[in-house]
PDB file of C-alpha atoms in Angstrom:
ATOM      1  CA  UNK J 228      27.633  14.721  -6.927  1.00 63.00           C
ATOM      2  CA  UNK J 229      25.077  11.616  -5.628  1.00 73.00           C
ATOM      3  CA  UNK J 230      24.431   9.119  -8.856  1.00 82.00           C
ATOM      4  CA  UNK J 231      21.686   6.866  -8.188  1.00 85.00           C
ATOM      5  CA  UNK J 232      21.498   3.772  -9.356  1.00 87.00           C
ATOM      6  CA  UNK J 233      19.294   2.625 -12.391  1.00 91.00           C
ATOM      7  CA  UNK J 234      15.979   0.484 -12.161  1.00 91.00           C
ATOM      8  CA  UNK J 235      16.971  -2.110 -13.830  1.00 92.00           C
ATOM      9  CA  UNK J 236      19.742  -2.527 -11.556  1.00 93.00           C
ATOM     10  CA  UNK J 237      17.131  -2.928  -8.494  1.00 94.00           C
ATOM     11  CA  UNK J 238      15.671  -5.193 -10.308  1.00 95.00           C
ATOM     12  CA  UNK J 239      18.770  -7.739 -11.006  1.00 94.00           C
ATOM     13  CA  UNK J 240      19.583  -7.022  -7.166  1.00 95.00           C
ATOM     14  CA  UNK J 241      16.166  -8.248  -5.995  1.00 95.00           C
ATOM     15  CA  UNK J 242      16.264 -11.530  -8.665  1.00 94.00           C
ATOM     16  CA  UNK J 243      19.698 -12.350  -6.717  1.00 94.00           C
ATOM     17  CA  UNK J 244      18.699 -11.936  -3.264  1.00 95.00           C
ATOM     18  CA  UNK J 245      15.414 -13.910  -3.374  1.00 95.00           C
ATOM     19  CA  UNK J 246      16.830 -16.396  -5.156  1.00 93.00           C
ATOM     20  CA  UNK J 247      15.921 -19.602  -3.095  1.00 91.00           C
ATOM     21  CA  UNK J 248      14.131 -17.243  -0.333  1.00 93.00           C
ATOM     22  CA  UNK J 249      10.894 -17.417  -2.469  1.00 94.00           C
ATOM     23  CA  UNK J 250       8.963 -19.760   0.129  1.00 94.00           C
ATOM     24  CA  UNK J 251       9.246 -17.501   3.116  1.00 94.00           C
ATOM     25  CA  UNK J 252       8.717 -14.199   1.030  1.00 95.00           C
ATOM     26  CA  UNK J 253       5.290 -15.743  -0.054  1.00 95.00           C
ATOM     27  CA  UNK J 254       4.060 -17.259   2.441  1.00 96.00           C
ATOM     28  CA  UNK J 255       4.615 -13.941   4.293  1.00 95.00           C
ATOM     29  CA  UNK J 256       2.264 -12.670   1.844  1.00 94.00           C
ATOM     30  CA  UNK J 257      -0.110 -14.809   2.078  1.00 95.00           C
ATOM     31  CA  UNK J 258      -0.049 -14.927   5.720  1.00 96.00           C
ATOM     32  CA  UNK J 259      -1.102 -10.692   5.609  1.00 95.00           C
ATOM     33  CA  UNK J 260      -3.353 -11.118   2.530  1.00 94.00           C
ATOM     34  CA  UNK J 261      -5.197 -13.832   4.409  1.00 96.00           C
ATOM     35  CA  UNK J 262      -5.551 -11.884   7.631  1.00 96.00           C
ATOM     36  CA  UNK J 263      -6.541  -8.413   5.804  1.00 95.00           C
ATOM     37  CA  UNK J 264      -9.032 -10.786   3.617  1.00 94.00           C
ATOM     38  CA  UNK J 265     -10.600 -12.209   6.590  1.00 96.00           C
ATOM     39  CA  UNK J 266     -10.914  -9.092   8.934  1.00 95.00           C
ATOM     40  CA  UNK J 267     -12.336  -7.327   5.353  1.00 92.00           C
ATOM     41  CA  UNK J 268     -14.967 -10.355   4.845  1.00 93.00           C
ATOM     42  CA  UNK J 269     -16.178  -9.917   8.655  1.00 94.00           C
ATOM     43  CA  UNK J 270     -17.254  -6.844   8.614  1.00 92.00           C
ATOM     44  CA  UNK J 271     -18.705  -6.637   4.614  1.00 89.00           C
ATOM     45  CA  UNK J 272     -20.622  -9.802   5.517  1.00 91.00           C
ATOM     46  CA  UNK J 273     -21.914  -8.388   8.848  1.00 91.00           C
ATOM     47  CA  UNK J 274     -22.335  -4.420   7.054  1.00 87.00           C
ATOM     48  CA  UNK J 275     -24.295  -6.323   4.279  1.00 85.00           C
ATOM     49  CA  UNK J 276     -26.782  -8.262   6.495  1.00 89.00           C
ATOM     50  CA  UNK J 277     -27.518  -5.491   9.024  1.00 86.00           C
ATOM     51  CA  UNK J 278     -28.235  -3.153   5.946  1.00 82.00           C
ATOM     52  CA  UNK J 279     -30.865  -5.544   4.734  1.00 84.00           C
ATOM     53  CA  UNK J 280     -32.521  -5.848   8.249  1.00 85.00           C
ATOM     54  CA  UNK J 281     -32.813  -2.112   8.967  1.00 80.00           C
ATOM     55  CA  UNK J 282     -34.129  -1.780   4.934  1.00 78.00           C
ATOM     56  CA  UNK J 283     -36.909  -4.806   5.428  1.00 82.00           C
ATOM     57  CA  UNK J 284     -37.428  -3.274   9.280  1.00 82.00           C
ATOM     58  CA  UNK J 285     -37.158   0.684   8.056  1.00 81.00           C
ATOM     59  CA  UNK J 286     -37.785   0.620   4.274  1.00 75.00           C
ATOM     60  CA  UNK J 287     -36.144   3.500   4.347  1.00 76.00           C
ATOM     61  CA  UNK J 288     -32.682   4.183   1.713  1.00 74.00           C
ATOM     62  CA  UNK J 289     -31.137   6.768   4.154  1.00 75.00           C
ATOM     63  CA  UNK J 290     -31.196   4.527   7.177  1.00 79.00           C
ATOM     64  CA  UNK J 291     -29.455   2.187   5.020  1.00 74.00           C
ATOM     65  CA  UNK J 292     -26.926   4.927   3.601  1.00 76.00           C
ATOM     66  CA  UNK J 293     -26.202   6.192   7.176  1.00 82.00           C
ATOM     67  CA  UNK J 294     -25.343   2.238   8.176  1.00 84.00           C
ATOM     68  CA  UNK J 295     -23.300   1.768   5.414  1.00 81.00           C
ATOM     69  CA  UNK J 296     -21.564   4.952   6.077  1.00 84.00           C
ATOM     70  CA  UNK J 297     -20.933   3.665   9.347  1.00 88.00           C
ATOM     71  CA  UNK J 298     -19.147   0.579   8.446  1.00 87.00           C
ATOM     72  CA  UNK J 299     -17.281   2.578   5.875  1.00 87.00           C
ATOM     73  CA  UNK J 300     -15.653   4.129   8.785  1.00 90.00           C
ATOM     74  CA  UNK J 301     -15.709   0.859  10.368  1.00 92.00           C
ATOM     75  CA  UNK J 302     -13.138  -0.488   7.721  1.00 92.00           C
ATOM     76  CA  UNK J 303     -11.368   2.487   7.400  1.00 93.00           C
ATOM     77  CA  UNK J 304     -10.390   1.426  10.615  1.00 95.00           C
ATOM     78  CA  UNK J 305      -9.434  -1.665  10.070  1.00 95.00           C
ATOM     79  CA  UNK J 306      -7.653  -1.235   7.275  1.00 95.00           C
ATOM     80  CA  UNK J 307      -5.275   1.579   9.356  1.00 96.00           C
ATOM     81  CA  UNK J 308      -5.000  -1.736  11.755  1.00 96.00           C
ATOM     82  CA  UNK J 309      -4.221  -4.108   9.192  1.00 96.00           C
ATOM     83  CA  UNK J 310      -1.632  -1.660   7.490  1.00 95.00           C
ATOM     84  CA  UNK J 311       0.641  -1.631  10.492  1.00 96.00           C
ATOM     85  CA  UNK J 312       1.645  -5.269   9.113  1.00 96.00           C
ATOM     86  CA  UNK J 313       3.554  -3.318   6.310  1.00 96.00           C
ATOM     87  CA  UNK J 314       5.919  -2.380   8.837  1.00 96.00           C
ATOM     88  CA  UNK J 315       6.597  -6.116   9.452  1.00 96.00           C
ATOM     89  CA  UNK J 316       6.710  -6.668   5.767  1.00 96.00           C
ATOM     90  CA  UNK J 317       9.190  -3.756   5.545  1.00 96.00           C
ATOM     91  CA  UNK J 318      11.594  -5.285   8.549  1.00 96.00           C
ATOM     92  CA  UNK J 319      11.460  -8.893   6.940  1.00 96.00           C
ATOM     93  CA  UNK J 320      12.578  -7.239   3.265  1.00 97.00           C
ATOM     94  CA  UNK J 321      15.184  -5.126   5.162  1.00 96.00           C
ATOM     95  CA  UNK J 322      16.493  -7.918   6.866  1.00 96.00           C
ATOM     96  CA  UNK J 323      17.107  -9.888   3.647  1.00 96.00           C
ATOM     97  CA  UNK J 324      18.756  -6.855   1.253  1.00 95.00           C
ATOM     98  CA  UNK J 325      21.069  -6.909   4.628  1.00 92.00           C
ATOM     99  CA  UNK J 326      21.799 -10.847   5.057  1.00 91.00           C
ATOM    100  CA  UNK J 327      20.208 -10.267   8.521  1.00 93.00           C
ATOM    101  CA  UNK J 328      17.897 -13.522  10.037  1.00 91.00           C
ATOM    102  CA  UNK J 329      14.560 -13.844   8.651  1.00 91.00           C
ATOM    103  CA  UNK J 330      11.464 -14.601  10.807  1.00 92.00           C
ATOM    104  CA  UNK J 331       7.834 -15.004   9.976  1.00 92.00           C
ATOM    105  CA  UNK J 332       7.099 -12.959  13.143  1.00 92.00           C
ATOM    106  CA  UNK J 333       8.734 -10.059  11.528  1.00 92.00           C
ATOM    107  CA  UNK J 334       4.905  -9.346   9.795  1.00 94.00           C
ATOM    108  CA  UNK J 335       3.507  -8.756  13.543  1.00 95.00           C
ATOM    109  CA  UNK J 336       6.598  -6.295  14.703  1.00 94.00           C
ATOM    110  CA  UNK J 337       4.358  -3.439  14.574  1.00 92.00           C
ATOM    111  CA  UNK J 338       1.527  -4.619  16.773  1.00 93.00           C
ATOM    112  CA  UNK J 339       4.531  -5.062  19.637  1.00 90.00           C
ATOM    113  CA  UNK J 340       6.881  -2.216  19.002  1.00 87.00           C
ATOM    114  CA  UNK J 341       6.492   1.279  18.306  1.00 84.00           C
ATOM    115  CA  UNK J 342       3.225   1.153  17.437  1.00 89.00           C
ATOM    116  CA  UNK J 343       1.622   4.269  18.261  1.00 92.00           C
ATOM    117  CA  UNK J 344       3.962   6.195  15.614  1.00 95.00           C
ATOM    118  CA  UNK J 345       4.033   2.849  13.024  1.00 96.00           C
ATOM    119  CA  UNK J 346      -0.182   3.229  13.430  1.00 96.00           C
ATOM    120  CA  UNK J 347       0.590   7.090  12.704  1.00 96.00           C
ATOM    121  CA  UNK J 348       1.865   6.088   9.162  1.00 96.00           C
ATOM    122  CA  UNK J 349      -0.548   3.922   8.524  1.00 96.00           C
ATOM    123  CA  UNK J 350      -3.062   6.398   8.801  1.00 96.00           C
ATOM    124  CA  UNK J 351      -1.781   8.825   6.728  1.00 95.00           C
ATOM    125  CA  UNK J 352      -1.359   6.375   3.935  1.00 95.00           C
ATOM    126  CA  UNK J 353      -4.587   4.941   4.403  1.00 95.00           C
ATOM    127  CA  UNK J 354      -6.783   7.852   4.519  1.00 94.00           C
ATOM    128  CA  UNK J 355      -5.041   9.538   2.214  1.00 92.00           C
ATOM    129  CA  UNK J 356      -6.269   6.748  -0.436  1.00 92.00           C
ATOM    130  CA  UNK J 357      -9.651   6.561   0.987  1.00 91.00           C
ATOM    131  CA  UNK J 358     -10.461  10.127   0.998  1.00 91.00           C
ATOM    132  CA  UNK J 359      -8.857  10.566  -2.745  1.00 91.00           C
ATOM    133  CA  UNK J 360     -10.661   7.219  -4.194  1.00 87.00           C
ATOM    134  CA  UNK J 361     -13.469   7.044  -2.351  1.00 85.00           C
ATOM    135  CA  UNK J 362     -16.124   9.708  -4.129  1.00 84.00           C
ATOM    136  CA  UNK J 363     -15.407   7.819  -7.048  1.00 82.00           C
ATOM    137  CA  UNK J 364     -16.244   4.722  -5.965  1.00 79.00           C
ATOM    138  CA  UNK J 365     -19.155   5.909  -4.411  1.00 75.00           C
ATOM    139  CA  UNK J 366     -20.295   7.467  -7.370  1.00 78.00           C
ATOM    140  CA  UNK J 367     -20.059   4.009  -9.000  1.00 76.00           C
ATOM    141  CA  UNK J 368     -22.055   2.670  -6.316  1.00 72.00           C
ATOM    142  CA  UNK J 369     -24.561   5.449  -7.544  1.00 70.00           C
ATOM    143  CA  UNK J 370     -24.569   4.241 -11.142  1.00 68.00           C
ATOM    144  CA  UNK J 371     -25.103   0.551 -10.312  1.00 69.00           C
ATOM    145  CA  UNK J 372     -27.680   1.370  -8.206  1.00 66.00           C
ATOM    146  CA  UNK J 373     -29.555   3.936 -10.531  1.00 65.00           C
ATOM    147  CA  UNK J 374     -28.139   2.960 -14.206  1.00 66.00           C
ATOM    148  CA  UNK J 375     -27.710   7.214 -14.993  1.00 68.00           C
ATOM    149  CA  UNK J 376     -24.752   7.686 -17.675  1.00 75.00           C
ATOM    150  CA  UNK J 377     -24.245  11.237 -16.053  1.00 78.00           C
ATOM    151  CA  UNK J 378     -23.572   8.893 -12.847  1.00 74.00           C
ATOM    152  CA  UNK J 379     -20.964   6.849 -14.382  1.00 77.00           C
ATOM    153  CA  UNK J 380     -19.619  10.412 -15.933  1.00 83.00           C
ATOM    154  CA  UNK J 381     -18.933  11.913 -12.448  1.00 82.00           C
ATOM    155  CA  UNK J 382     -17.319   8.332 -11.207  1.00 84.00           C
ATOM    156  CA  UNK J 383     -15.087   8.095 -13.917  1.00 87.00           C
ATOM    157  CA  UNK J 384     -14.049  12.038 -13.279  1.00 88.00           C
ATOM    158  CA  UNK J 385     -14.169  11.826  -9.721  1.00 88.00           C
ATOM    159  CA  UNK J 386     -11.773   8.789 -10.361  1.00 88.00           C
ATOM    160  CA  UNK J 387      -9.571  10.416 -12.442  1.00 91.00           C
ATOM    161  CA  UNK J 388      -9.070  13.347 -10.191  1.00 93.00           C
ATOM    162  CA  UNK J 389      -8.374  11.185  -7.104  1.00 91.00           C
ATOM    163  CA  UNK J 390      -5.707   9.556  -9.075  1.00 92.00           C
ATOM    164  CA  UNK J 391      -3.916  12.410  -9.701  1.00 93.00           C
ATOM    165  CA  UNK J 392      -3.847  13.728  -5.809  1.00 93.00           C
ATOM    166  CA  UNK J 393      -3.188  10.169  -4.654  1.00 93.00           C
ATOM    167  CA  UNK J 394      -0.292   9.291  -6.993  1.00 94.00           C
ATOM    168  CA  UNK J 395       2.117  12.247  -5.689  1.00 94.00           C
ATOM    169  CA  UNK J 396       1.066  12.347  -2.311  1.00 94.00           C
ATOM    170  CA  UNK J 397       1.414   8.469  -2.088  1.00 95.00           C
ATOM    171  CA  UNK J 398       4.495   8.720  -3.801  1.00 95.00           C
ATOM    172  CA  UNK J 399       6.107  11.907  -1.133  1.00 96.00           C
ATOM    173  CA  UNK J 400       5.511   9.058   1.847  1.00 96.00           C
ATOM    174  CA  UNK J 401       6.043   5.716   0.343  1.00 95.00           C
ATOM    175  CA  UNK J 402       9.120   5.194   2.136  1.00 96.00           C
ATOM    176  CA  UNK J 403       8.239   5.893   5.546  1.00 96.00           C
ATOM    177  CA  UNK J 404       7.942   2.690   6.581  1.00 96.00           C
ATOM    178  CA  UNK J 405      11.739   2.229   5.738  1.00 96.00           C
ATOM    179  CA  UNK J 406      12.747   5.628   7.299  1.00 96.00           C
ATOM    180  CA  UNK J 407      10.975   4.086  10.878  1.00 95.00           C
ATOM    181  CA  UNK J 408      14.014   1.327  11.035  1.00 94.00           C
ATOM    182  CA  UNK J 409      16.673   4.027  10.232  1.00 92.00           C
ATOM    183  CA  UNK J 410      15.326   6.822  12.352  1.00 94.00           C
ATOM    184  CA  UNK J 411      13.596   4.680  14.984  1.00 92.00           C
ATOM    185  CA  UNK J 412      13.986   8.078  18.026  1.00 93.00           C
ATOM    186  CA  UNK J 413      11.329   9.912  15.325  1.00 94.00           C
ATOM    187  CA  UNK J 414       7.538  10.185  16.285  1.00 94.00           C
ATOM    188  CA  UNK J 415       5.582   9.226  13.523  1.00 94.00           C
ATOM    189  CA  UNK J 416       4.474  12.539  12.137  1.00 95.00           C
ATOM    190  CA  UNK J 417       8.486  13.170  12.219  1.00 96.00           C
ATOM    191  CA  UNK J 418       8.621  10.045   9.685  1.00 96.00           C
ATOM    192  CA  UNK J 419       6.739  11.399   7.329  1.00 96.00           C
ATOM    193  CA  UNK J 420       7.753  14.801   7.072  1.00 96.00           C
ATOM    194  CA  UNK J 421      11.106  13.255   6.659  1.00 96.00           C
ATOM    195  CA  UNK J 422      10.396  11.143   3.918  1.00 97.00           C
ATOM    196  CA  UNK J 423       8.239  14.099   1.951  1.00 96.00           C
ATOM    197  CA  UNK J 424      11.763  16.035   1.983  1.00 95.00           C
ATOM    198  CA  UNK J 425      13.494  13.241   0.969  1.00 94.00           C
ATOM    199  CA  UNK J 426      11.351  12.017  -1.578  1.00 95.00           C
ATOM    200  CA  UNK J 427      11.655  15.343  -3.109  1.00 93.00           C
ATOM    201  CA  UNK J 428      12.992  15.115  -6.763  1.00 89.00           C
ATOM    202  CA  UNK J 429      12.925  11.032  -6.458  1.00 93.00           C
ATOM    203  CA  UNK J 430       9.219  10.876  -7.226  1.00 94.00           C
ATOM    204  CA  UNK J 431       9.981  10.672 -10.701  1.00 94.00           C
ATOM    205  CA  UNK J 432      12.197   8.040 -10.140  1.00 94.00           C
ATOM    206  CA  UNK J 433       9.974   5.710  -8.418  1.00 96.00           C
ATOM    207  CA  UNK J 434       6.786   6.468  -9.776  1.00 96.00           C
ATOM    208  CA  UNK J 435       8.990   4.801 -12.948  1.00 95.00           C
ATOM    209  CA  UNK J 436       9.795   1.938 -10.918  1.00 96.00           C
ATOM    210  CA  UNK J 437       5.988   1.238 -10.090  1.00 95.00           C
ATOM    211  CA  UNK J 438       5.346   1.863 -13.913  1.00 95.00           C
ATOM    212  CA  UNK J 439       7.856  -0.427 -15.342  1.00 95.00           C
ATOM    213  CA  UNK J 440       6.274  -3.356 -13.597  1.00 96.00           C
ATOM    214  CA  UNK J 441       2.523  -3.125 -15.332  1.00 94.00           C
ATOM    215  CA  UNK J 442       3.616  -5.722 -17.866  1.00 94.00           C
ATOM    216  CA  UNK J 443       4.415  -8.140 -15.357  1.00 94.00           C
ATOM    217  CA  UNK J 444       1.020  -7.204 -13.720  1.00 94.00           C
ATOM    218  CA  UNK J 445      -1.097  -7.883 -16.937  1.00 94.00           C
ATOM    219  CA  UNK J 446       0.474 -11.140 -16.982  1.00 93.00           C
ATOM    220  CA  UNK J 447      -0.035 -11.607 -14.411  1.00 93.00           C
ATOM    221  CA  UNK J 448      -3.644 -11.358 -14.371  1.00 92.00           C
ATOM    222  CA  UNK J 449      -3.677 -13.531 -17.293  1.00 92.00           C
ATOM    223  CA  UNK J 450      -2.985 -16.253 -14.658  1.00 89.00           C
ATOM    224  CA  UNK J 451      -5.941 -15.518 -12.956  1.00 87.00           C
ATOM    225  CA  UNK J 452      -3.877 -14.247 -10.315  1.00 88.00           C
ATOM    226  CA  UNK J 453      -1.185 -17.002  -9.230  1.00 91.00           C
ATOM    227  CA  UNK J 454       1.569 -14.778 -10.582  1.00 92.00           C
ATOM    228  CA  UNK J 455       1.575 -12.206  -8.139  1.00 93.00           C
ATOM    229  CA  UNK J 456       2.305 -14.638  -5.537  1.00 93.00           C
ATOM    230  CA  UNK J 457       5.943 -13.966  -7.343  1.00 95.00           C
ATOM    231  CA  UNK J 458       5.892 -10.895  -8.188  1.00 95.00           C
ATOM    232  CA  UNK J 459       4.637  -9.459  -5.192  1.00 96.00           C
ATOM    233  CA  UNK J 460       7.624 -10.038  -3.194  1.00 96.00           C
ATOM    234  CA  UNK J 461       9.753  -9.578  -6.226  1.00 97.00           C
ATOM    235  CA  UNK J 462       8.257  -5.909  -6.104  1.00 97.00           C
ATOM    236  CA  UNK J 463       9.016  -5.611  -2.260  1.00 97.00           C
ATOM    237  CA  UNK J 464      12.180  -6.124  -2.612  1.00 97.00           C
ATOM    238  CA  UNK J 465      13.038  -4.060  -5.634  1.00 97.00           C
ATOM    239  CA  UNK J 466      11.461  -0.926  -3.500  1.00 97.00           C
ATOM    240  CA  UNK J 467      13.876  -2.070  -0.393  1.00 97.00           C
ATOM    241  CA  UNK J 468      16.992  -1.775  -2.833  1.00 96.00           C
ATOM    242  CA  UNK J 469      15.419   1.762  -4.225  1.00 96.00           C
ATOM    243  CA  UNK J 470      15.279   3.116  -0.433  1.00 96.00           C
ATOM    244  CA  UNK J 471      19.132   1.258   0.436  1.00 95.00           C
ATOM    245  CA  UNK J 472      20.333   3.200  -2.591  1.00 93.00           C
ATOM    246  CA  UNK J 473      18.017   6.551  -2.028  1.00 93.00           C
ATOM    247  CA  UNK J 474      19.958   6.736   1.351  1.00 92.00           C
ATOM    248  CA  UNK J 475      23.435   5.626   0.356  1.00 84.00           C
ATOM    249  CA  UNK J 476      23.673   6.896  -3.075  1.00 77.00           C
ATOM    250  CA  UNK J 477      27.235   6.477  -4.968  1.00 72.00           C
ATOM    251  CA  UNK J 478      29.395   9.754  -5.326  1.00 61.00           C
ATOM    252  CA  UNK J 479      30.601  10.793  -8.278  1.00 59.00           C
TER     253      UNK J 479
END
């Protein structure tokens, strides 16, 4: 019979491994939050300005709604791009849970190997987010824009909804970006039907593990941010011990 091993015990593994490895595993992070922020600014700041020349040129709200749909798509794209650095992030976390060499190019492995089926994954988990949590946010949008209650009604429910498709879908793929380093001869789409099997009956389990670290978060916040530059990798890692043990469970 497989016994898995507790959270708490992922936990005290992570807090021992990154002990004295803090400085890479941040600066990792902000390496990729810097990039992602950048590429993100580019094309808001460049979506926002043509929007206002076609409004003061057209004055005309769907010219401006079809624009802005098109740079919607625009960093949909971008953010499938940009999310082929998780594999990276995924190697470099791998590589310490197994006392392997650590490199700061790890973050760009994606973008030189394998990366039609590491793009694949990306994809999936990226529009899967954007086409569950995107009518809500547009419906926001809608409220701003027009101050209608009812608005705000069908954002918040739209919200909700998306939520609760996103969470166990999100949660039946999470670790596909592991299962690409242990079954590197599958295609992408492979990947992730692998993982949805595997990640059958361990949803629970790490939908948990993402739960138990909300207090952390708040705090967090309460530091106007600085925290996470700790507790982000302290996550990572925690998620790499959950896959090591999801694949090599003990038997009992």
């Amino acid at each position: 019979m497989k016994q898995y091993k507790k959270n708490f015990e992922f936990k005290n593994s992570a807090k021992d491994r990154l002990e004295g490895k803090y400085g890479g595993a941040i600066l990792l992070l902000l390496i990729s939050t810097v990039i992602s922020w950048m590429v993100q600014l580019v094309i808001s700041t460049v979506a926002g300005s043509t929007m206002n020349s076609v409004y003061a040129i057209t004055d005309s709200r769907d010219a401006v709604t079809a624009i802005s749909f098109m740079f919607d798509a625009l960093l949909l794209i971008a953010n499938i791009i940009l999310g082929v650095m998780n594999a990276g992030i995924t190697l470099y976390y791998l590589n310490l849970a197994c006392g392997q060499p650590l490199s700061l190019r790890d973050l760009f492995y994606g973008f030189k190997t394998d990366s039609r089926k590491i793009l694949t994954v990306s994809a999936a988990m990226t529009i899967c987010r954007a086409v569950c949590l995107w009518p809500g946010q547009y419906l926001l949008q809608q409220y701003l824009g027009r101050q209608g209650l009812s608005w705000l009604f069908y954002s918040l429910a739209a919200t909700v909804m998306g939520f609760c498709i996103y969470i166990p879908f999100y949660l039946s793929i999470a670790m596909s970006f592991y299962l690409l380093f242990d079954f590197p001869q599958n295609s992408g789409k492979e990947t992730l039907q692998l993982c949805w099997r595997i990640m059958k009956g361990q949803r629970k389990r790490l939908f948990c593990l993402e739960l138990s670290f909300l207090p952390m978060m708040l705090l967090c916040i309460l530091s106007l941010g600085i925290g996470f530059l700790w507790l982000e990798p302290y996550m990572q890692m925690t998620y790499t011990y959950f896959f090591l043990d999801l694949m090599n469970p003990q038997e009992k």
